[in-house]
Every structure is written in C-alpha cells, then in structure tokens.
mmCIF file of C-alpha atoms in Angstrom:
data_model
loop_
_atom_site.group_PDB
_atom_site.id
_atom_site.type_symbol
_atom_site.label_atom_id
_atom_site.label_comp_id
_atom_site.label_asym_id
_atom_site.label_seq_id
_atom_site.Cartn_x
_atom_site.Cartn_y
_atom_site.Cartn_z
ATOM 1 C CA MET A 1 49.824 -126.820 -75.272
ATOM 2 C CA ALA A 2 52.991 -125.004 -74.385
ATOM 3 C CA PRO A 3 54.700 -125.582 -71.113
ATOM 4 C CA THR A 4 54.896 -123.536 -68.384
ATOM 5 C CA SER A 5 58.617 -122.796 -68.056
ATOM 6 C CA TYR A 6 58.298 -121.092 -71.448
ATOM 7 C CA TYR A 7 55.925 -118.939 -70.694
ATOM 8 C CA VAL A 8 57.806 -118.382 -67.230
ATOM 9 C CA ALA A 9 60.982 -117.586 -69.572
ATOM 10 C CA LEU A 10 58.946 -115.561 -71.477
ATOM 11 C CA SER A 11 57.884 -113.582 -68.782
ATOM 12 C CA GLY A 12 61.574 -113.335 -67.356
ATOM 13 C CA LEU A 13 62.654 -111.680 -70.791
ATOM 14 C CA LEU A 14 59.632 -109.035 -70.747
ATOM 15 C CA PHE A 15 60.782 -108.117 -67.197
ATOM 16 C CA ALA A 16 64.407 -107.713 -67.935
ATOM 17 C CA ILE A 17 63.580 -105.681 -71.379
ATOM 18 C CA GLY A 18 61.312 -103.315 -68.802
ATOM 19 C CA MET A 19 63.953 -102.953 -66.363
ATOM 20 C CA ILE A 20 67.013 -102.055 -68.906
ATOM 21 C CA GLY A 21 64.085 -99.370 -69.631
ATOM 22 C CA VAL A 22 63.927 -97.841 -66.717
ATOM 23 C CA LEU A 23 67.188 -97.371 -66.365
ATOM 24 C CA THR A 24 67.849 -95.842 -69.528
ATOM 25 C CA ARG A 25 65.331 -94.159 -70.921
ATOM 26 C CA ARG A 26 65.352 -90.166 -69.519
ATOM 27 C CA THR A 27 61.886 -89.199 -70.044
ATOM 28 C CA ALA A 28 59.606 -90.141 -66.758
ATOM 29 C CA ILE A 29 56.573 -91.077 -68.924
ATOM 30 C CA MET A 30 58.959 -93.365 -70.620
ATOM 31 C CA VAL A 31 60.485 -95.289 -67.463
ATOM 32 C CA PHE A 32 56.604 -95.518 -67.138
ATOM 33 C CA LEU A 33 56.160 -97.335 -70.189
ATOM 34 C CA SER A 34 58.704 -99.600 -69.231
ATOM 35 C CA VAL A 35 57.481 -100.093 -65.723
ATOM 36 C CA GLU A 36 54.251 -101.003 -67.615
ATOM 37 C CA LEU A 37 55.978 -103.693 -69.281
ATOM 38 C CA MET A 38 57.581 -104.999 -66.268
ATOM 39 C CA LEU A 39 54.116 -105.082 -64.572
ATOM 40 C CA ASN A 40 52.911 -107.303 -67.311
ATOM 41 C CA ALA A 41 55.589 -109.767 -67.325
ATOM 42 C CA ALA A 42 55.045 -110.863 -63.677
ATOM 43 C CA ASN A 43 50.775 -111.117 -64.394
ATOM 44 C CA LEU A 44 51.988 -113.481 -67.596
ATOM 45 C CA ALA A 45 54.229 -115.646 -64.923
ATOM 46 C CA LEU A 46 51.214 -115.507 -62.286
ATOM 47 C CA VAL A 47 48.740 -116.677 -65.025
ATOM 48 C CA ALA A 48 50.541 -119.741 -66.464
ATOM 49 C CA PHE A 49 51.211 -120.694 -62.678
ATOM 50 C CA ALA A 50 47.487 -120.127 -61.834
ATOM 51 C CA ARG A 51 47.016 -122.952 -65.059
ATOM 52 C CA SER A 52 50.070 -124.988 -63.732
ATOM 53 C CA TRP A 53 48.437 -125.545 -60.734
ATOM 54 C CA GLY A 54 44.756 -125.640 -61.529
ATOM 55 C CA ASP A 55 44.134 -123.011 -58.959
ATOM 56 C CA LEU A 56 42.095 -119.571 -59.878
ATOM 57 C CA THR A 57 43.591 -117.659 -56.914
ATOM 58 C CA ALA A 58 46.671 -116.697 -58.855
ATOM 59 C CA GLN A 59 44.463 -114.736 -61.894
ATOM 60 C CA THR A 60 42.675 -113.227 -59.302
ATOM 61 C CA ALA A 61 45.844 -111.628 -58.362
ATOM 62 C CA VAL A 62 46.461 -110.467 -61.559
ATOM 63 C CA PHE A 63 43.396 -108.801 -61.392
ATOM 64 C CA ILE A 64 43.658 -106.814 -58.779
ATOM 65 C CA VAL A 65 47.282 -105.815 -59.975
ATOM 66 C CA MET A 66 45.419 -104.839 -62.952
ATOM 67 C CA THR A 67 43.264 -102.386 -61.060
ATOM 68 C CA LEU A 68 47.138 -101.354 -58.811
ATOM 69 C CA ALA A 69 48.334 -100.505 -62.257
ATOM 70 C CA ALA A 70 45.443 -98.716 -62.859
ATOM 71 C CA ALA A 71 45.571 -96.511 -60.187
ATOM 72 C CA GLU A 72 49.292 -96.227 -60.569
ATOM 73 C CA VAL A 73 49.071 -94.602 -63.431
ATOM 74 C CA ALA A 74 46.335 -92.076 -62.997
ATOM 75 C CA ILE A 75 48.496 -91.214 -60.103
ATOM 76 C CA GLY A 76 51.943 -91.059 -61.667
ATOM 77 C CA LEU A 77 50.400 -89.220 -64.682
ATOM 78 C CA ALA A 78 48.731 -86.691 -62.728
ATOM 79 C CA ILE A 79 52.592 -85.939 -60.808
ATOM 80 C CA ILE A 80 53.992 -85.997 -64.390
ATOM 81 C CA VAL A 81 51.538 -83.154 -65.293
ATOM 82 C CA ALA A 82 51.832 -81.596 -62.352
ATOM 83 C CA ILE A 83 55.789 -81.073 -61.872
ATOM 84 C CA PHE A 84 55.857 -80.357 -65.817
ATOM 85 C CA ARG A 85 53.584 -77.495 -64.825
ATOM 86 C CA LYS A 86 55.991 -76.176 -62.404
ATOM 87 C CA ARG A 87 59.043 -77.054 -64.313
ATOM 88 C CA GLU A 88 58.655 -77.416 -68.049
ATOM 89 C CA THR A 89 60.437 -80.909 -68.206
ATOM 90 C CA THR A 90 59.682 -84.165 -67.719
ATOM 91 C CA ASN A 91 63.224 -85.170 -67.614
ATOM 92 C CA VAL A 92 64.055 -87.207 -64.740
ATOM 93 C CA ASP A 93 67.935 -85.805 -64.357
ATOM 94 C CA ASP A 94 66.756 -82.363 -63.789
ATOM 95 C CA LEU A 95 64.222 -83.624 -61.129
ATOM 96 C CA ALA A 96 66.577 -84.874 -59.016
ATOM 97 C CA THR A 97 66.239 -82.420 -56.252
ATOM 98 C CA LEU A 98 65.208 -84.980 -53.325
ATOM 99 C CA LYS A 99 68.374 -87.327 -53.712
ATOM 100 C CA GLY A 100 69.326 -85.809 -50.415
ATOM 101 C CA MET B 1 52.581 -124.231 -79.359
ATOM 102 C CA ILE B 2 52.058 -122.147 -82.310
ATOM 103 C CA ALA B 3 50.173 -119.576 -81.003
ATOM 104 C CA PHE B 4 52.644 -119.225 -78.263
ATOM 105 C CA MET B 5 55.804 -118.735 -80.576
ATOM 106 C CA ILE B 6 53.527 -116.271 -82.365
ATOM 107 C CA LEU B 7 52.703 -114.585 -79.872
ATOM 108 C CA GLY B 8 55.694 -114.201 -77.747
ATOM 109 C CA ALA B 9 57.800 -112.874 -80.553
ATOM 110 C CA LEU B 10 54.986 -110.475 -81.095
ATOM 111 C CA ALA B 11 55.374 -109.704 -77.779
ATOM 112 C CA LEU B 12 58.619 -109.674 -77.434
ATOM 113 C CA VAL B 13 58.983 -106.690 -80.696
ATOM 114 C CA GLY B 14 56.185 -104.546 -78.839
ATOM 115 C CA ALA B 15 59.027 -104.633 -75.839
ATOM 116 C CA ILE B 16 61.540 -103.983 -77.580
ATOM 117 C CA ILE B 17 60.152 -101.255 -79.842
ATOM 118 C CA THR B 18 59.228 -99.815 -76.134
ATOM 119 C CA ILE B 19 62.202 -98.864 -75.131
ATOM 120 C CA ALA B 20 63.892 -98.599 -77.827
ATOM 121 C CA ALA B 21 61.733 -96.077 -80.008
ATOM 122 C CA LYS B 22 63.148 -92.322 -80.076
ATOM 123 C CA ASN B 23 59.631 -91.159 -80.502
ATOM 124 C CA ALA B 24 57.644 -91.380 -77.354
ATOM 125 C CA VAL B 25 54.062 -92.133 -79.610
ATOM 126 C CA HIS B 26 56.006 -95.333 -81.453
ATOM 127 C CA ALA B 27 57.007 -96.612 -77.948
ATOM 128 C CA ALA B 28 53.048 -96.560 -76.345
ATOM 129 C CA LEU B 29 52.313 -97.633 -79.504
ATOM 130 C CA GLY B 30 54.966 -100.508 -79.330
ATOM 131 C CA LEU B 31 53.521 -101.314 -75.601
ATOM 132 C CA VAL B 32 50.416 -101.659 -76.952
ATOM 133 C CA GLY B 33 51.428 -104.528 -79.343
ATOM 134 C CA THR B 34 52.909 -105.766 -76.407
ATOM 135 C CA LEU B 35 49.665 -105.969 -74.484
ATOM 136 C CA LEU B 36 47.288 -107.186 -76.926
ATOM 137 C CA SER B 37 50.269 -110.523 -77.843
ATOM 138 C CA VAL B 38 49.850 -110.576 -73.516
ATOM 139 C CA ALA B 39 46.270 -110.508 -73.834
ATOM 140 C CA GLY B 40 46.821 -113.383 -76.660
ATOM 141 C CA LEU B 41 48.642 -115.498 -74.446
ATOM 142 C CA PHE B 42 46.434 -115.042 -71.240
ATOM 143 C CA ALA B 43 43.611 -116.523 -73.746
ATOM 144 C CA SER B 44 45.931 -119.712 -74.640
ATOM 145 C CA LEU B 45 46.012 -120.495 -70.923
ATOM 146 C CA ASN B 46 42.820 -120.253 -70.084
ATOM 147 C CA ALA B 47 42.334 -117.016 -68.740
ATOM 148 C CA SER B 48 39.337 -115.889 -70.806
ATOM 149 C CA PHE B 49 37.944 -113.339 -68.720
ATOM 150 C CA LEU B 50 41.513 -112.102 -68.085
ATOM 151 C CA ALA B 51 42.215 -112.242 -71.556
ATOM 152 C CA ALA B 52 38.805 -109.547 -72.142
ATOM 153 C CA THR B 53 40.547 -107.417 -69.302
ATOM 154 C CA GLN B 54 43.719 -106.807 -70.418
ATOM 155 C CA VAL B 55 42.513 -105.711 -73.732
ATOM 156 C CA ILE B 56 39.617 -102.881 -72.158
ATOM 157 C CA VAL B 57 41.936 -102.050 -69.191
ATOM 158 C CA TYR B 58 45.338 -101.983 -70.357
ATOM 159 C CA ALA B 59 45.645 -101.685 -74.560
ATOM 160 C CA GLY B 60 42.069 -99.515 -74.439
ATOM 161 C CA ALA B 61 41.564 -97.506 -71.003
ATOM 162 C CA ILE B 62 45.810 -96.878 -69.265
ATOM 163 C CA MET B 63 47.113 -96.574 -73.145
ATOM 164 C CA VAL B 64 44.776 -93.801 -73.930
ATOM 165 C CA LEU B 65 45.718 -92.131 -70.595
ATOM 166 C CA PHE B 66 49.126 -92.129 -71.683
ATOM 167 C CA LEU B 67 48.661 -91.399 -75.164
ATOM 168 C CA PHE B 68 46.988 -88.325 -73.753
ATOM 169 C CA VAL B 69 49.481 -86.943 -71.363
ATOM 170 C CA ILE B 70 52.365 -87.955 -74.216
ATOM 171 C CA MET B 71 50.528 -85.654 -76.781
ATOM 172 C CA LEU B 72 49.609 -83.051 -74.022
ATOM 173 C CA LEU B 73 52.845 -82.593 -72.769
ATOM 174 C CA ASN B 74 54.322 -82.320 -76.162
ATOM 175 C CA ALA B 75 56.921 -85.251 -74.572
ATOM 176 C CA ASN B 76 57.414 -87.045 -77.765
ATOM 177 C CA GLN B 77 60.461 -85.993 -79.110
ATOM 178 C CA PRO B 78 63.586 -87.846 -76.675
ATOM 179 C CA ILE B 79 65.738 -86.220 -74.377
ATOM 180 C CA SER B 80 69.667 -85.959 -75.344
ATOM 181 C CA GLY B 81 72.601 -84.685 -73.672
ATOM 182 C CA ARG B 82 75.422 -86.779 -71.692
ATOM 183 C CA ASP B 83 74.905 -89.407 -69.108
ATOM 184 C CA PRO B 84 74.805 -88.125 -65.619
ATOM 185 C CA VAL B 85 75.497 -91.700 -64.490
ATOM 186 C CA PRO B 86 78.728 -92.948 -66.947
ATOM 187 C CA PHE B 87 77.954 -96.421 -68.711
ATOM 188 C CA VAL B 88 74.710 -96.261 -67.516
ATOM 189 C CA ARG B 89 73.353 -98.298 -70.657
ATOM 190 C CA GLU B 90 76.303 -100.750 -70.479
ATOM 191 C CA LEU B 91 75.207 -101.348 -66.838
ATOM 192 C CA ALA B 92 71.952 -101.633 -67.659
ATOM 193 C CA GLY B 93 72.481 -104.135 -70.619
ATOM 194 C CA ILE B 94 74.723 -106.489 -68.374
ATOM 195 C CA GLY B 95 71.805 -106.185 -65.856
ATOM 196 C CA GLY B 96 69.135 -106.986 -67.866
ATOM 197 C CA VAL B 97 70.986 -110.116 -69.086
ATOM 198 C CA ILE B 98 72.235 -111.579 -66.058
ATOM 199 C CA LEU B 99 68.164 -110.688 -64.713
ATOM 200 C CA ALA B 100 67.465 -112.851 -68.374
ATOM 201 C CA GLY B 101 69.517 -115.520 -67.644
ATOM 202 C CA ALA B 102 68.359 -116.264 -64.200
ATOM 203 C CA LEU B 103 64.984 -116.176 -64.387
ATOM 204 C CA ALA B 104 64.954 -118.388 -67.707
ATOM 205 C CA VAL B 105 66.798 -120.902 -65.839
ATOM 206 C CA LEU B 106 64.660 -120.674 -62.578
ATOM 207 C CA ALA B 107 61.968 -121.120 -65.633
ATOM 208 C CA LEU B 108 63.767 -124.073 -67.512
ATOM 209 C CA THR B 109 64.432 -126.047 -64.049
ATOM 210 C CA TYR B 110 60.389 -125.546 -62.916
ATOM 211 C CA ARG B 111 58.481 -128.925 -62.583
ATOM 212 C CA ASP B 112 54.541 -128.599 -63.105
ATOM 213 C CA PRO B 113 53.199 -130.282 -59.897
ATOM 214 C CA ARG B 114 50.594 -132.433 -61.842
ATOM 215 C CA PRO B 115 49.384 -132.854 -65.295
ATOM 216 C CA LEU B 116 49.229 -129.739 -67.701
ATOM 217 C CA ALA B 117 46.035 -130.712 -69.000
ATOM 218 C CA GLU B 118 44.749 -131.575 -65.423
ATOM 219 C CA GLY B 119 45.129 -128.003 -64.083
ATOM 220 C CA ALA B 120 44.034 -126.410 -67.306
ATOM 221 C CA GLN B 121 40.741 -128.375 -66.630
ATOM 222 C CA ALA B 122 40.384 -127.587 -62.814
ATOM 223 C CA LEU B 123 40.350 -123.633 -64.329
ATOM 224 C CA ARG B 124 37.013 -123.823 -65.710
ATOM 225 C CA GLY B 125 38.085 -121.895 -68.743
ATOM 226 C CA GLY B 126 38.523 -119.327 -66.201
ATOM 227 C CA GLY B 127 35.637 -116.798 -67.547
ATOM 228 C CA ALA B 128 34.037 -114.544 -65.397
ATOM 229 C CA GLY B 129 32.242 -116.670 -63.226
ATOM 230 C CA PRO B 130 34.651 -118.908 -61.338
ATOM 231 C CA VAL B 131 37.086 -115.903 -60.866
ATOM 232 C CA GLY B 132 33.981 -113.594 -59.999
ATOM 233 C CA GLU B 133 33.787 -116.134 -57.611
ATOM 234 C CA VAL B 134 36.859 -116.111 -56.416
ATOM 235 C CA LEU B 135 37.449 -112.718 -55.858
ATOM 236 C CA LEU B 136 34.296 -112.186 -53.798
ATOM 237 C CA THR B 137 34.536 -115.106 -51.503
ATOM 238 C CA ARG B 138 38.600 -115.487 -50.732
ATOM 239 C CA PHE B 139 39.459 -112.446 -52.034
ATOM 240 C CA LEU B 140 36.601 -110.177 -50.687
ATOM 241 C CA LEU B 141 38.841 -107.728 -48.640
ATOM 242 C CA PRO B 142 41.601 -106.927 -51.180
ATOM 243 C CA PHE B 143 38.593 -106.523 -53.477
ATOM 244 C CA GLU B 144 37.247 -104.220 -51.462
ATOM 245 C CA ALA B 145 40.420 -102.801 -50.510
ATOM 246 C CA VAL B 146 40.959 -101.969 -54.191
ATOM 247 C CA SER B 147 37.950 -100.260 -54.752
ATOM 248 C CA ILE B 148 38.440 -97.569 -51.880
ATOM 249 C CA LEU B 149 42.211 -97.435 -53.462
ATOM 250 C CA LEU B 150 40.954 -95.998 -56.876
ATOM 251 C CA LEU B 151 38.512 -93.752 -55.370
ATOM 252 C CA VAL B 152 41.822 -92.434 -53.497
ATOM 253 C CA ALA B 153 43.750 -92.439 -56.804
ATOM 254 C CA ILE B 154 40.544 -90.416 -58.914
ATOM 255 C CA VAL B 155 40.579 -87.504 -55.842
ATOM 256 C CA GLY B 156 43.965 -87.413 -55.535
ATOM 257 C CA ALA B 157 44.257 -86.957 -59.443
ATOM 258 C CA VAL B 158 41.992 -84.724 -59.445
ATOM 259 C CA ALA B 159 43.599 -82.359 -56.250
ATOM 260 C CA LEU B 160 46.839 -83.009 -58.259
ATOM 261 C CA VAL B 161 46.538 -81.340 -61.589
ATOM 262 C CA GLN B 162 43.547 -78.418 -60.071
ATOM 263 C CA ARG B 163 45.104 -75.213 -60.638
ATOM 264 C CA PRO B 164 46.003 -73.235 -57.491
ATOM 265 C CA VAL B 165 43.160 -71.147 -56.428
ATOM 266 C CA PRO B 166 44.041 -67.094 -56.017
ATOM 267 C CA GLN B 167 43.993 -66.284 -52.348
ATOM 268 C CA SER B 168 41.372 -63.228 -52.174
ATOM 269 C CA ASP B 169 44.030 -60.679 -49.775
ATOM 270 C CA GLY B 170 42.704 -57.826 -51.658
ATOM 271 C CA VAL B 171 46.170 -57.222 -53.132
ATOM 272 C CA PRO B 172 45.738 -57.348 -56.655
ATOM 273 C CA ASP B 173 48.128 -59.956 -58.549
ATOM 274 C CA THR B 174 49.742 -57.395 -60.970
ATOM 275 C CA GLU B 175 50.769 -55.066 -58.331
ATOM 276 C CA ALA B 176 54.107 -55.673 -56.884
ATOM 277 C CA VAL B 177 54.236 -56.774 -53.424
ATOM 278 C CA SER B 178 57.473 -55.857 -51.427
ATOM 279 C CA LEU B 179 57.627 -56.901 -48.025
ATOM 280 C CA PRO B 180 58.876 -53.519 -45.100
ATOM 281 C CA LEU B 181 61.738 -53.633 -43.900
ATOM 282 C CA PRO B 182 61.203 -53.968 -39.511
ATOM 283 C CA GLY B 183 61.435 -50.155 -38.305
ATOM 284 C CA THR B 184 59.371 -48.891 -41.039
ATOM 285 C CA GLU B 185 56.801 -51.183 -41.021
ATOM 286 C CA ARG B 186 54.089 -48.417 -39.265
ATOM 287 C CA GLU B 187 55.144 -45.774 -41.466
ATOM 288 C CA GLU B 188 54.615 -47.846 -44.726
ATOM 289 C CA VAL B 189 50.770 -48.756 -43.153
ATOM 290 C CA ARG B 190 49.724 -45.551 -42.619
ATOM 291 C CA ALA B 191 51.287 -44.056 -46.137
#
C-alpha cells in the first residue's frame, strides 16, 4: 500500500504539467485538454486524502467534480465551435478581443 | 506499491504527450492514457465506483466529445507563429517547476491522521453503495444542484451551436440592402 504522500506528489506533478500546457499551447482545444489534466490531478489528491482520513466525503466530491467537468466540456466545446464558425480559428491569441 | 509505480509512470508519460504532442489527436490519446492510469490509481485507493466512473465518463464520453470536435474543426495541426508574449515557454517552465516543487514538499511533509489500513477499511471499498449513501444524505443539495447544472449545460450547448434563424422581413437574402440617406427616405419608399 503506497503512502498518501506519494499519491499527492504525483498529483502535484500532473497539475504542474497541466499548468505548463495551459500557458504554452495556442489552440483553445489544447488548453481545454490541459485543464482536464489539472482537474484529474485534483481528483487524484482528493481520493488519496479520502483513504488517508477514512471518510467517503472526498470521494463524493470527486464524483461532483467529474459531473462539473462534463458540463464544462460540453459548454466549452460548444463555444469553441460557435467561435470557429464566425472567426475560422481557434487560436487563443487571435481571440483576445476582450482583453480590454 | 508496484502498481502505484507503474500506473504513476504511465500517467506522467500520458500527461507529457498531452502537452507536447504536435498533433491534437495524439494529445487527446495521451490524455486518454493518463485518464485510464488515474482510474487504475483510484482502484488502488479503495475507490472502485470512482474508477468505473472515470473510465465511463472521462475516458469514454468526454474524450469522444473532444476527438469529435478536434476532427470537426480540423484543428489537429499545430498553430505556429511568433509568440505574442516573450519568453512564455521559459516562464511557464519555471512556474511549473516551482509549483511542482512546492506541492511535492507539501506532499512529503504530510502525515496521515491514522494508520492507512484503518482508513482504507473505513471506506468499505468505495463501491456504489457506500458512495451513494453519502451522496444522497449529506450531499443531497449539491447532487440536485449538479443535475440542474447538467440540464442547463445541455440546453446551453444546443442553443450555442444552433444556426441563426433567418428573419422573415420580406427582403430576399440575395438582394443588397442599402440604408437610405435621411433626406431621401420618403422618395425611396415611394419608388
């Protein structure tokens, strides 16, 4: 049985990789994929803590996070498709018209 | 322990493929590998219901949606060009290393509140029964809120990708419409 700290360290690594992806990739879809990676890292840490404390509350929270991620992906991809129809691009640098 | 090592290494490889692949389809497949490895890690953490949900919802439904959109938009080619923000790659790398280091230090100084075997036994395997019991008693309000959120997301997605309805103003769409100047408005209408 691997200790909790190993799982949390792996979760931290996955989260950092996801953050690098969000910052460096240019396509909106790739940014979304990296966000999914970060959500999964958070889920992994939650499940590890659930075992550490012997409490199912964190596992329930993971279930709700998964549902939220599904809703977020449905809306986000719909927005990307709508923008692509209008602007013919998914490059996040070209879509910076709301930057103020 | 051996399962953790193998699955963790697979998850990291998949994550690196996800952010480094030139082709978006390869990136999505790398993420599928990471998600399946995380499902295996869930199973090793006494969370069997979540492991099944991870495979069905994440690796199944969400990733199929991603692949669908990638192929629909033909977005599998990378975008090249000069970076609008200078040194963004270097800054992201430094930030990622700092974040990973900080989280690793936090993780390795964490102490379990009680022995692991005892906590694992209290989870009752994390099957659908025990998780559903907590979900429908303590988490009933968030559960219902999430169901409303999913409904709103479905309706919103359908509304967003709907094609605009043509307005029935009597003007054929092929005819060029030019607004009359203010002084000549009446004559234009009569003509």
